[in-house]
Short mmCIF file of C-alpha atoms and ligand atoms in Angstrom, two decimals:
data_model
loop_
_atom_site.label_atom_id
_atom_site.label_comp_id
_atom_site.label_asym_id
_atom_site.label_seq_id
_atom_site.Cartn_x
_atom_site.Cartn_y
_atom_site.Cartn_z
CA MET A 261 -0.11 -0.26 0.05
CA ARG A 262 1.31 3.34 -0.88
CA ALA A 263 -0.21 6.56 0.50
CA ARG A 264 1.13 9.81 1.49
CA HIS A 265 -0.42 11.24 4.78
CA PHE A 266 -0.61 14.74 5.99
CA LEU A 267 -1.50 15.86 9.23
CA TYR A 268 -2.18 19.67 9.62
CA VAL A 269 -0.52 21.59 12.92
CA ALA A 270 0.70 19.41 15.82
CA ILE A 271 -0.43 21.97 17.90
CA PHE A 272 -3.27 24.28 18.25
CA LEU A 273 -4.46 26.94 20.70
CA GLY A 274 -6.00 25.81 23.26
CA ALA A 275 -9.61 27.44 23.47
CA ALA A 276 -11.98 27.25 26.35
CA CYS A 277 -12.27 30.12 28.63
CA SER A 278 -15.37 30.63 30.50
CA ASP A 279 -14.78 34.53 31.18
CA ASN A 280 -16.84 36.34 28.62
CA ASN A 281 -15.43 39.74 29.40
CA LEU A 282 -12.97 38.37 26.09
CA LEU A 283 -11.39 40.94 24.77
CA PRO A 284 -12.14 40.91 20.84
CA ALA A 285 -10.06 38.39 18.68
CA TYR A 286 -9.80 38.65 14.88
CA ASP A 287 -7.83 35.66 12.23
CA LEU A 288 -5.91 36.47 9.45
CA THR A 289 -5.81 33.03 7.14
CA GLY A 290 -4.69 32.01 3.86
CA SER A 291 -2.53 29.62 2.27
CA ALA A 292 1.89 29.93 1.36
CA LEU A 293 4.80 28.04 1.43
CA GLY A 294 2.80 25.21 0.67
CA THR A 295 0.78 25.01 3.78
CA THR A 296 -1.66 27.52 5.75
CA TYR A 297 -1.30 30.65 8.19
CA ASN A 298 -3.59 31.88 10.81
CA ILE A 299 -2.84 34.98 12.50
CA THR A 300 -5.11 36.20 15.88
CA LEU A 301 -4.53 39.53 16.36
CA VAL A 302 -6.03 39.99 19.78
CA ALA A 303 -7.64 43.72 20.57
CA PRO A 304 -5.77 45.47 17.76
CA PRO A 305 -5.64 48.82 18.07
CA ASP A 306 -9.14 50.48 16.84
CA GLY A 307 -9.70 51.39 12.87
CA ILE A 308 -6.91 48.69 11.91
CA ASP A 309 -7.86 48.52 8.15
CA PHE A 310 -7.03 44.34 8.41
CA GLU A 311 -7.59 43.99 4.25
CA SER A 312 -4.50 46.02 4.13
CA LEU A 313 -2.48 44.35 6.83
CA GLN A 314 -3.29 40.88 4.83
CA VAL A 315 -1.98 42.78 1.87
CA LEU A 316 1.14 43.34 4.05
CA ILE A 317 1.10 40.14 5.34
CA GLU A 318 1.04 37.71 1.78
CA ASP A 319 3.68 40.08 0.44
CA ARG A 320 6.22 39.21 3.06
CA LEU A 321 5.28 35.64 2.51
CA ASP A 322 6.01 35.68 -0.82
CA HIS A 323 8.66 37.65 -0.25
CA VAL A 324 10.35 34.25 1.33
CA ASP A 325 8.82 32.13 -1.00
CA LYS A 326 10.55 34.09 -3.86
CA LEU A 327 14.06 33.35 -1.97
CA ALA A 328 13.66 30.18 -0.66
CA SER A 329 11.45 27.86 -2.27
CA THR A 330 12.28 24.92 -4.03
CA TYR A 331 8.86 24.69 -5.74
CA ARG A 332 9.81 27.62 -8.02
CA SER A 333 12.34 27.94 -10.78
CA ASP A 334 12.74 31.67 -10.16
CA SER A 335 13.47 31.43 -6.53
CA GLU A 336 16.97 32.68 -5.18
CA LEU A 337 17.38 29.34 -4.16
CA SER A 338 16.50 27.50 -7.19
CA ARG A 339 18.24 30.25 -9.05
CA PHE A 340 21.77 29.53 -6.76
CA ASN A 341 20.68 25.83 -6.97
CA ALA A 342 20.76 25.91 -10.47
CA GLU A 343 24.41 27.54 -10.82
CA SER A 344 26.95 24.97 -12.05
CA SER A 345 29.97 27.36 -11.45
CA THR A 346 31.97 26.20 -8.16
CA ASP A 347 33.11 29.87 -8.16
CA TRP A 348 32.00 32.71 -5.80
CA VAL A 349 28.68 33.69 -7.02
CA ARG A 350 26.54 36.55 -5.70
CA VAL A 351 23.36 36.54 -4.32
CA LEU A 352 20.91 38.58 -2.44
CA PRO A 353 22.62 39.40 0.81
CA GLU A 354 19.28 38.28 2.69
CA PHE A 355 19.56 34.95 1.17
CA CYS A 356 23.17 34.69 2.55
CA GLY A 357 22.17 35.22 5.86
CA MET A 358 19.40 32.69 5.49
CA VAL A 359 21.78 29.75 4.02
CA SER A 360 24.99 31.34 6.89
CA ALA A 361 22.33 30.82 9.67
CA ALA A 362 21.16 27.95 8.76
CA ASN A 363 25.06 26.76 9.07
CA ASP A 364 25.71 28.13 12.12
CA ILE A 365 22.96 25.41 13.00
CA SER A 366 24.68 22.61 11.08
CA LEU A 367 27.52 23.06 13.18
CA MET A 368 25.66 23.33 16.81
CA THR A 369 24.07 19.72 15.73
CA GLN A 370 26.60 17.93 13.86
CA GLY A 371 25.33 18.31 10.59
CA ALA A 372 21.57 16.74 11.50
CA PHE A 373 19.85 19.60 10.53
CA ASP A 374 21.68 20.35 6.81
CA ILE A 375 20.30 22.40 4.12
CA THR A 376 22.52 20.73 1.66
CA VAL A 377 20.23 17.91 2.19
CA GLY A 378 18.65 18.64 -0.93
CA PRO A 379 19.53 15.42 -3.32
CA LEU A 380 18.39 13.29 -0.46
CA VAL A 381 15.09 14.80 -0.11
CA ASN A 382 14.18 15.02 -4.08
CA LEU A 383 15.35 10.77 -4.33
CA TRP A 384 13.16 10.09 -1.54
CA GLY A 385 10.06 11.96 -3.05
CA PHE A 386 9.84 14.84 -1.02
CA GLY A 387 10.94 17.27 -3.04
CA PRO A 388 9.63 19.23 -5.96
CA GLN A 389 9.58 16.31 -8.31
CA ASN A 390 6.26 13.67 -7.90
CA ARG A 391 8.29 10.51 -5.97
CA GLU A 392 9.24 7.51 -8.04
CA SER A 393 7.64 4.27 -7.42
CA GLU A 394 10.65 2.73 -6.68
CA LEU A 395 12.66 3.17 -3.25
CA PRO A 396 16.08 4.51 -4.32
CA THR A 397 19.04 1.76 -4.01
CA ALA A 398 21.18 1.94 -1.71
CA GLU A 399 23.64 3.05 -5.00
CA GLU A 400 21.28 5.95 -5.19
CA ILE A 401 21.56 7.07 -1.58
CA ALA A 402 25.79 6.90 -1.76
CA ALA A 403 25.35 8.74 -4.88
CA ALA A 404 23.38 11.50 -3.46
CA LYS A 405 25.14 11.68 -0.59
CA ALA A 406 28.11 12.71 -2.10
CA TYR A 407 26.87 15.71 -2.57
CA VAL A 408 25.29 16.37 1.10
CA GLY A 409 27.48 18.45 3.99
CA TYR A 410 27.07 21.93 4.62
CA GLN A 411 30.76 21.92 4.69
CA LYS A 412 30.41 22.13 0.43
CA LEU A 413 28.61 25.07 1.05
CA GLU A 414 30.84 28.36 1.53
CA THR A 415 29.08 31.80 2.34
CA ASP A 416 30.30 35.07 2.68
CA CYS A 417 27.81 37.26 3.50
CA ASP A 418 30.10 40.44 4.20
CA ASN A 419 30.22 40.15 0.30
CA SER A 420 27.18 38.91 -0.23
CA VAL A 421 28.69 36.11 -2.46
CA MET A 422 28.28 31.75 -1.92
CA ARG A 423 30.25 29.33 -3.19
CA LYS A 424 29.31 25.75 -3.36
CA SER A 425 32.05 22.63 -3.96
CA SER A 426 30.20 20.57 -7.19
CA ALA A 427 27.78 21.84 -9.45
CA ASN A 428 25.51 18.78 -7.81
CA ILE A 429 25.03 20.59 -3.93
CA TYR A 430 21.09 21.62 -4.06
CA VAL A 431 20.27 23.74 -1.03
CA ASP A 432 16.78 22.60 0.39
CA LEU A 433 15.73 25.86 2.81
CA SER A 434 12.05 23.90 3.20
CA GLY A 435 12.83 22.76 7.14
CA TRP A 436 13.63 26.54 7.83
CA ALA A 437 11.61 28.61 5.94
CA LYS A 438 8.03 28.81 7.61
CA GLY A 439 10.07 29.65 11.24
CA TYR A 440 12.06 32.54 8.82
CA ALA A 441 8.57 33.44 7.67
CA VAL A 442 6.82 33.60 11.24
CA ASP A 443 9.85 35.99 12.00
CA LEU A 444 8.80 38.19 9.45
CA ILE A 445 5.51 38.94 10.43
CA SER A 446 6.38 39.46 13.72
CA THR A 447 8.49 41.82 12.93
CA LEU A 448 5.68 43.53 10.50
CA LEU A 449 3.29 43.16 13.41
CA ASP A 450 5.27 44.67 15.97
CA ALA A 451 6.30 47.69 13.19
CA GLN A 452 1.94 47.96 12.96
CA ASN A 453 2.06 49.11 16.31
CA LEU A 454 0.24 45.21 17.03
CA HIS A 455 0.97 43.81 20.62
CA ASN A 456 -0.89 40.57 21.38
CA TYR A 457 -1.36 38.30 18.66
CA LEU A 458 -0.53 34.13 17.78
CA ILE A 459 1.31 33.97 14.02
CA GLU A 460 0.92 30.18 12.80
CA ILE A 461 2.43 29.00 9.37
CA GLY A 462 2.27 25.05 8.95
CA GLY A 463 2.59 24.38 12.59
CA GLU A 464 5.40 26.79 14.02
CA LEU A 465 3.79 29.06 16.09
CA ARG A 466 5.11 32.93 17.66
CA LEU A 467 3.36 34.49 20.02
CA LYS A 468 3.46 38.00 21.53
CA GLY A 469 1.92 39.53 24.45
CA HIS A 470 -2.12 38.04 25.83
CA ASN A 471 -4.66 36.37 24.23
CA ALA A 472 -8.15 36.98 24.82
CA ALA A 473 -8.54 36.27 28.13
CA ARG A 474 -5.46 38.38 29.47
CA LYS A 475 -3.64 35.35 30.04
CA ARG A 476 -0.76 33.43 28.31
CA PHE A 477 -1.56 31.41 25.34
CA SER A 478 -2.23 28.12 25.76
CA ILE A 479 -0.23 25.49 23.23
CA ALA A 480 -1.64 22.09 23.28
CA ILE A 481 1.37 19.80 21.90
CA GLU A 482 -0.26 16.39 20.09
CA LYS A 483 0.60 13.41 21.90
CA PRO A 484 -0.64 10.82 19.84
CA LEU A 485 -1.61 7.37 21.30
CA LEU A 486 -2.60 4.30 20.10
CA ASN A 487 -5.83 3.97 18.68
CA ASN A 488 -5.14 7.44 17.09
CA GLU A 489 -6.10 8.54 20.06
CA MET A 490 -4.74 11.92 20.97
CA ALA A 491 -3.35 13.80 24.65
CA HIS A 492 -2.29 16.37 25.21
CA GLU A 493 0.34 18.43 26.84
CA ILE A 494 -0.64 22.13 27.98
CA VAL A 495 1.50 25.01 28.71
CA GLU A 496 1.02 28.05 28.83
CA LEU A 497 3.47 30.68 27.04
CA SER A 498 3.88 34.14 25.54
CA ASP A 499 6.92 36.04 23.90
CA THR A 500 8.55 33.36 22.37
CA SER A 501 8.26 30.93 19.45
CA VAL A 502 7.18 27.27 19.69
CA ALA A 503 8.48 24.71 16.62
CA THR A 504 7.65 20.88 15.94
CA SER A 505 9.07 18.14 13.49
CA GLY A 506 7.18 14.82 13.82
CA ASP A 507 7.18 11.64 12.08
CA TYR A 508 3.79 11.86 12.01
CA ARG A 509 2.64 14.41 10.26
CA ASN A 510 4.44 14.25 6.57
CA PHE A 511 5.86 10.80 5.57
CA PHE A 512 4.51 7.75 3.13
CA GLU A 513 3.86 4.34 4.01
CA GLU A 514 5.13 1.40 2.02
CA ASP A 515 4.99 -2.35 3.06
CA GLY A 516 3.46 -1.23 6.41
CA ARG A 517 7.35 0.89 7.12
CA ARG A 518 6.79 4.56 7.51
CA TYR A 519 9.06 7.21 5.54
CA SER A 520 9.43 10.36 6.87
CA HIS A 521 10.31 13.40 5.05
CA THR A 522 12.97 14.46 7.68
CA ILE A 523 16.44 12.85 6.45
CA ASP A 524 19.37 11.83 8.65
CA PRO A 525 22.02 13.37 6.39
CA ARG A 526 24.64 10.99 7.69
CA THR A 527 23.16 7.92 7.10
CA GLY A 528 21.15 9.27 3.80
CA TYR A 529 17.66 7.63 4.95
CA PRO A 530 14.75 8.98 6.32
CA VAL A 531 15.00 9.08 10.05
CA ASN A 532 13.37 5.81 11.87
CA HIS A 533 13.46 5.84 15.70
CA LYS A 534 12.03 5.18 18.20
CA LEU A 535 11.31 9.30 18.44
CA THR A 536 7.72 10.02 16.88
CA GLY A 537 7.39 13.94 17.39
CA VAL A 538 9.78 16.71 18.85
CA THR A 539 8.62 20.87 20.21
CA VAL A 540 11.43 23.57 20.54
CA VAL A 541 10.42 26.56 22.14
CA SER A 542 12.58 29.14 21.74
CA LYS A 543 13.13 32.94 20.93
CA GLN A 544 13.50 32.56 17.19
CA THR A 545 11.24 30.89 15.11
CA ALA A 546 13.42 30.04 12.46
CA TYR A 547 15.98 28.84 14.80
CA ALA A 548 13.28 26.33 16.82
CA ASP A 549 12.20 24.97 13.61
CA ALA A 550 15.53 24.31 12.49
CA VAL A 551 16.59 22.60 15.77
CA ALA A 552 13.69 21.20 16.09
CA THR A 553 14.74 19.29 12.78
CA ALA A 554 17.75 17.90 14.72
CA PHE A 555 16.61 17.16 17.41
CA LEU A 556 14.33 14.67 15.25
CA VAL A 557 17.51 13.34 13.39
CA LEU A 558 19.24 12.97 16.47
CA GLY A 559 16.58 10.63 18.21
CA PRO A 560 15.38 10.66 22.03
CA GLU A 561 19.17 10.13 23.79
CA GLU A 562 21.56 12.06 21.36
CA GLY A 563 18.76 15.26 20.96
CA LEU A 564 17.95 15.63 24.75
CA ALA A 565 22.03 15.46 25.70
CA LEU A 566 21.95 18.42 23.11
CA ALA A 567 18.80 19.95 24.27
CA GLU A 568 20.58 20.00 27.89
CA LYS A 569 23.40 20.95 26.98
CA LEU A 570 22.80 23.90 24.51
CA ARG A 571 20.13 24.60 26.94
CA ILE A 572 17.16 24.41 24.63
CA ALA A 573 13.61 24.13 25.58
CA ALA A 574 12.16 20.67 24.18
CA TYR A 575 9.27 18.25 24.66
CA PHE A 576 10.08 14.51 23.32
CA LEU A 577 7.53 11.68 22.39
CA VAL A 578 8.97 8.50 22.26
CA ARG A 579 7.31 5.32 21.04
CA THR A 580 7.63 2.43 23.59
CA ASP A 581 5.89 -0.90 23.88
CA ARG A 582 3.53 0.80 26.64
CA GLY A 583 2.31 3.51 23.77
CA ILE A 584 3.69 6.97 23.59
CA GLU A 585 5.86 8.53 26.75
CA ASP A 586 7.49 11.84 26.96
CA LYS A 587 10.42 13.04 28.17
CA SER A 588 11.32 16.95 28.89
CA SER A 589 14.56 18.86 28.67
CA SER A 590 15.29 20.86 32.44
CA GLN A 591 14.31 24.20 30.66
CA PHE A 592 10.82 22.69 28.82
CA GLU A 593 10.63 21.27 32.53
CA GLN A 594 11.35 25.57 33.75
CA LEU A 595 8.46 26.12 31.00
CA GLU A 596 6.06 24.36 32.80
CA ARG A 597 6.34 25.27 36.37
CA GLU A 598 6.21 28.76 35.07
P1 LIG B 851 8.47 19.31 10.01
O1 LIG B 851 7.73 20.31 10.85
O2 LIG B 851 8.41 18.10 10.18
O3 LIG B 851 10.15 19.55 10.79
P2 LIG B 851 9.54 21.04 7.90
O4 LIG B 851 8.66 21.32 6.46
O5 LIG B 851 9.60 21.92 9.08
O6 LIG B 851 9.01 19.63 8.78
O7 LIG B 851 10.95 20.30 7.59
C1 LIG B 851 11.36 19.29 6.94
C2 LIG B 851 11.77 19.59 4.89
O8 LIG B 851 12.97 19.86 5.71
C3 LIG B 851 11.69 18.65 4.45
O9 LIG B 851 10.72 18.13 3.62
C4 LIG B 851 13.22 18.39 3.56
O10 LIG B 851 12.52 19.53 2.48
C5 LIG B 851 13.99 19.52 4.80
N1 LIG B 851 15.02 18.35 5.31
C6 LIG B 851 14.66 17.12 6.06
N2 LIG B 851 15.31 16.43 6.09
C7 LIG B 851 15.96 17.66 6.77
C8 LIG B 851 17.55 17.79 7.48
N3 LIG B 851 18.28 16.72 7.75
N4 LIG B 851 17.55 19.33 7.59
C9 LIG B 851 17.20 20.12 7.00
N5 LIG B 851 15.91 20.20 6.36
C10 LIG B 851 15.87 18.76 5.93
MG1 LIG B 852 10.29 22.25 11.03
#
């Protein structure tokens, strides 16, 4: 059997409030970056023009798409990927900044997060082209892996230039772009004098100020149980970002095996261990997005050890014989106590 599943957002806004003295809240929703977005504005200033605000928001989303989409041939990323030269080539300063920041995270995570993973993402059928009917062979995986490695991609952002070690290097910013877009929209809303909001793009969140009940936002982390049931871990958060990487949101199944869209760049294979999902809470959404992917690659033990070492708030859901169990880093436990 071959099926592709999408389970939209792993986190949602815990609603339920009996207080009828709620502040007004407005939702702006739409599609972008191959997913959906939802922005909740709480008690916005009087006279705000939602329509023109949404135009500004979509303009920002389109801007990220034009920089980082693998799905459009005119994006800055596709232009760089199509470049056959192994000399320094000029790129947009913002694109250089994104790549350089992503490479810093690769260094920090021993290459578990790696934006040069593109040839493998494409080979496993999670790129812009449709998946081949056959699974890739060990030879194909080894051949693609030869072009994977963040050290093969250099940036010199003072001069807005980048260099790849081979024409076959293929950069994939999809594990970073949604979080990056959330941060850009957050900056936009701040500049528009909006102080209480929730931004969500494809499951990555940023929270600012308070909710309609004048409290911190209640964020529920989905915890899949046996029999497709769900439990939720609720955390009250504000002025922070939340990103989730999971193997139960975008994957395909073949012969009863599940193939995640998150690839371990070190093996060339989709992640395949007992870790089913990771949620990271951090100041910057792009960072949280990338680090969550890295932890999913590293797995429950190594991932948790790195979260402790880097003092990152992370929540891990691990598949066991007894069902799904959770593990939290010290920083995450701290959040739960606050
Ligand atoms: P999730 O929310 O599950 O992390 P994302 O869309 O944020 O999903 O990121 C997954 C995407 O990141 C994949 O579709 C692929 O394009 C890319 N990717 C896969 N493996 C890695 C990796 N190890 N490092 C960086 N990017 C990756
Ligand atoms: Mg992600």
